[in-house]
PDB file of C-alpha atoms in Angstrom:
ATOM      1  CA  MET A 361     -60.479  73.840  19.233  1.00 63.00           C
ATOM      2  CA  PRO A 362     -63.900  72.560  18.052  1.00 72.00           C
ATOM      3  CA  THR A 363     -64.487  68.850  18.100  1.00 79.00           C
ATOM      4  CA  ALA A 364     -64.760  66.997  14.818  1.00 86.00           C
ATOM      5  CA  TRP A 365     -68.196  66.067  13.583  1.00 84.00           C
ATOM      6  CA  GLN A 366     -69.177  62.491  14.356  1.00 85.00           C
ATOM      7  CA  PRO A 367     -72.022  60.731  12.556  1.00 84.00           C
ATOM      8  CA  SER A 368     -74.816  59.375  14.699  1.00 83.00           C
ATOM      9  CA  SER A 369     -75.086  55.651  15.166  1.00 85.00           C
ATOM     10  CA  LEU A 370     -77.355  53.570  12.973  1.00 86.00           C
ATOM     11  CA  PRO A 371     -80.186  52.775  13.056  1.00 86.00           C
ATOM     12  CA  PRO A 372     -81.507  56.179  14.114  1.00 85.00           C
ATOM     13  CA  THR A 373     -83.132  56.366  17.514  1.00 86.00           C
ATOM     14  CA  VAL A 374     -85.825  58.836  16.403  1.00 87.00           C
ATOM     15  CA  GLU A 375     -89.089  57.700  14.876  1.00 90.00           C
ATOM     16  CA  LEU A 376     -88.975  58.067  11.077  1.00 88.00           C
ATOM     17  CA  GLU A 377     -92.514  56.969  10.281  1.00 91.00           C
ATOM     18  CA  THR A 378     -94.185  60.084  11.577  1.00 93.00           C
ATOM     19  CA  ARG A 379     -97.771  61.051  10.808  1.00 94.00           C
ATOM     20  CA  ALA A 380     -96.544  63.728   8.351  1.00 94.00           C
ATOM     21  CA  VAL A 381     -94.362  61.230   6.469  1.00 94.00           C
ATOM     22  CA  LEU A 382     -97.105  58.600   6.313  1.00 95.00           C
ATOM     23  CA  LYS A 383     -99.571  61.166   4.939  1.00 96.00           C
ATOM     24  CA  LYS A 384     -97.227  61.881   2.017  1.00 96.00           C
ATOM     25  CA  LEU A 385     -96.825  58.217   1.008  1.00 96.00           C
ATOM     26  CA  PRO A 386     -99.899  57.978  -1.273  1.00 96.00           C
ATOM     27  CA  ALA A 387     -98.795  61.007  -3.311  1.00 97.00           C
ATOM     28  CA  ALA A 388     -95.254  59.639  -3.586  1.00 96.00           C
ATOM     29  CA  HIS A 389     -96.619  56.245  -4.636  1.00 97.00           C
ATOM     30  CA  ARG A 390     -98.771  57.854  -7.339  1.00 97.00           C
ATOM     31  CA  ALA A 391     -95.841  59.904  -8.645  1.00 96.00           C
ATOM     32  CA  LEU A 392     -93.603  56.834  -8.874  1.00 94.00           C
ATOM     33  CA  ALA A 393     -96.332  54.864 -10.640  1.00 95.00           C
ATOM     34  CA  GLU A 394     -96.759  57.699 -13.138  1.00 94.00           C
ATOM     35  CA  LEU A 395     -93.017  57.840 -13.750  1.00 88.00           C
ATOM     36  CA  LYS A 396     -92.920  54.068 -14.242  1.00 88.00           C
ATOM     37  CA  GLY A 397     -95.694  54.349 -16.817  1.00 89.00           C
ATOM     38  CA  LEU A 398     -93.964  57.175 -18.670  1.00 86.00           C
ATOM     39  CA  VAL A 399     -90.649  55.312 -18.790  1.00 83.00           C
ATOM     40  CA  ALA A 400     -92.409  52.215 -20.115  1.00 84.00           C
ATOM     41  CA  ALA A 401     -93.830  54.312 -22.974  1.00 86.00           C
ATOM     42  CA  ILE A 402     -90.344  55.244 -24.198  1.00 84.00           C
ATOM     43  CA  PRO A 403     -89.274  52.902 -27.029  1.00 86.00           C
ATOM     44  CA  ASN A 404     -85.820  52.414 -25.512  1.00 85.00           C
ATOM     45  CA  GLU A 405     -85.970  53.292 -21.819  1.00 81.00           C
ATOM     46  CA  ARG A 406     -82.207  52.663 -21.460  1.00 81.00           C
ATOM     47  CA  LEU A 407     -81.668  55.970 -23.320  1.00 78.00           C
ATOM     48  CA  LEU A 408     -83.164  57.779 -20.347  1.00 77.00           C
ATOM     49  CA  LEU A 409     -81.718  55.597 -17.605  1.00 78.00           C
ATOM     50  CA  ASP A 410     -78.176  55.541 -19.009  1.00 78.00           C
ATOM     51  CA  THR A 411     -77.962  59.325 -18.745  1.00 80.00           C
ATOM     52  CA  LEU A 412     -78.492  59.308 -14.971  1.00 84.00           C
ATOM     53  CA  PRO A 413     -74.924  58.309 -13.978  1.00 84.00           C
ATOM     54  CA  LEU A 414     -73.579  60.903 -16.424  1.00 83.00           C
ATOM     55  CA  GLN A 415     -75.765  63.635 -14.927  1.00 85.00           C
ATOM     56  CA  GLU A 416     -74.764  62.617 -11.393  1.00 87.00           C
ATOM     57  CA  ALA A 417     -71.090  62.684 -12.392  1.00 88.00           C
ATOM     58  CA  LYS A 418     -71.537  66.139 -13.944  1.00 88.00           C
ATOM     59  CA  ASP A 419     -73.145  67.563 -10.811  1.00 89.00           C
ATOM     60  CA  SER A 420     -70.641  65.917  -8.449  1.00 87.00           C
ATOM     61  CA  SER A 421     -67.701  67.094 -10.538  1.00 88.00           C
ATOM     62  CA  ALA A 422     -69.005  70.661 -10.447  1.00 87.00           C
ATOM     63  CA  ILE A 423     -68.483  70.578  -6.671  1.00 88.00           C
ATOM     64  CA  GLU A 424     -64.801  69.954  -7.403  1.00 86.00           C
ATOM     65  CA  ASN A 425     -64.778  72.892  -9.845  1.00 89.00           C
ATOM     66  CA  ILE A 426     -64.790  70.634 -12.912  1.00 88.00           C
ATOM     67  CA  VAL A 427     -67.521  72.349 -14.884  1.00 88.00           C
ATOM     68  CA  THR A 428     -68.900  71.205 -18.220  1.00 87.00           C
ATOM     69  CA  THR A 429     -72.165  71.370 -20.147  1.00 86.00           C
ATOM     70  CA  HIS A 430     -74.541  68.612 -21.159  1.00 83.00           C
ATOM     71  CA  ASP A 431     -73.692  69.342 -24.793  1.00 85.00           C
ATOM     72  CA  GLU A 432     -69.975  68.818 -24.138  1.00 86.00           C
ATOM     73  CA  LEU A 433     -70.719  65.588 -22.295  1.00 82.00           C
ATOM     74  CA  PHE A 434     -72.878  64.107 -25.012  1.00 79.00           C
ATOM     75  CA  ASN A 435     -70.421  65.200 -27.716  1.00 83.00           C
ATOM     76  CA  ALA A 436     -67.627  63.529 -25.761  1.00 80.00           C
ATOM     77  CA  GLU A 437     -69.758  60.362 -25.504  1.00 76.00           C
ATOM     78  CA  LEU A 438     -70.030  60.401 -29.299  1.00 76.00           C
ATOM     79  CA  GLN A 439     -66.334  61.297 -29.577  1.00 77.00           C
ATOM     80  CA  LEU A 440     -67.209  64.583 -31.288  1.00 75.00           C
ATOM     81  CA  GLY A 441     -65.521  66.826 -28.719  1.00 71.00           C
ATOM     82  CA  ASP A 442     -62.366  66.903 -26.656  1.00 77.00           C
ATOM     83  CA  SER A 443     -63.230  68.949 -23.574  1.00 81.00           C
ATOM     84  CA  PRO A 444     -60.899  67.942 -20.700  1.00 82.00           C
ATOM     85  CA  ALA A 445     -63.681  68.582 -18.188  1.00 84.00           C
ATOM     86  CA  ALA A 446     -66.095  66.379 -20.135  1.00 82.00           C
ATOM     87  CA  LYS A 447     -63.521  63.573 -20.268  1.00 82.00           C
ATOM     88  CA  GLU A 448     -63.032  63.814 -16.496  1.00 82.00           C
ATOM     89  CA  VAL A 449     -66.787  63.630 -15.939  1.00 83.00           C
ATOM     90  CA  GLN A 450     -66.947  60.602 -18.238  1.00 81.00           C
ATOM     91  CA  ARG A 451     -64.308  58.852 -16.132  1.00 82.00           C
ATOM     92  CA  TYR A 452     -66.331  59.640 -13.021  1.00 80.00           C
ATOM     93  CA  ALA A 453     -69.514  58.288 -14.651  1.00 80.00           C
ATOM     94  CA  ALA A 454     -67.705  55.118 -15.695  1.00 80.00           C
ATOM     95  CA  ALA A 455     -66.668  54.588 -12.083  1.00 81.00           C
ATOM     96  CA  LEU A 456     -70.318  54.966 -11.023  1.00 75.00           C
ATOM     97  CA  ARG A 457     -71.418  52.292 -13.448  1.00 73.00           C
TER      98      ARG A 457
END
């Protein structure tokens, strides 16, 4: 009988700030700065940010075989549709918020 998986203790004992990771930091910093600038240019940035929990809920629910489309989700948000899967994803998103 195989033994059950056990997570390693925290903090990790291996070095995380390797030379390869540190070399990628400037590019990551630039990308985040660009994203911050683009979001600031949107008249109502909450429109973009409020969709993130819904998208996460959709993807996580798909793992549990609850599959829906973005169209069904947004229609359910506007109360224009009655997809059971979309309603389940909405409940999941509400729990994330």
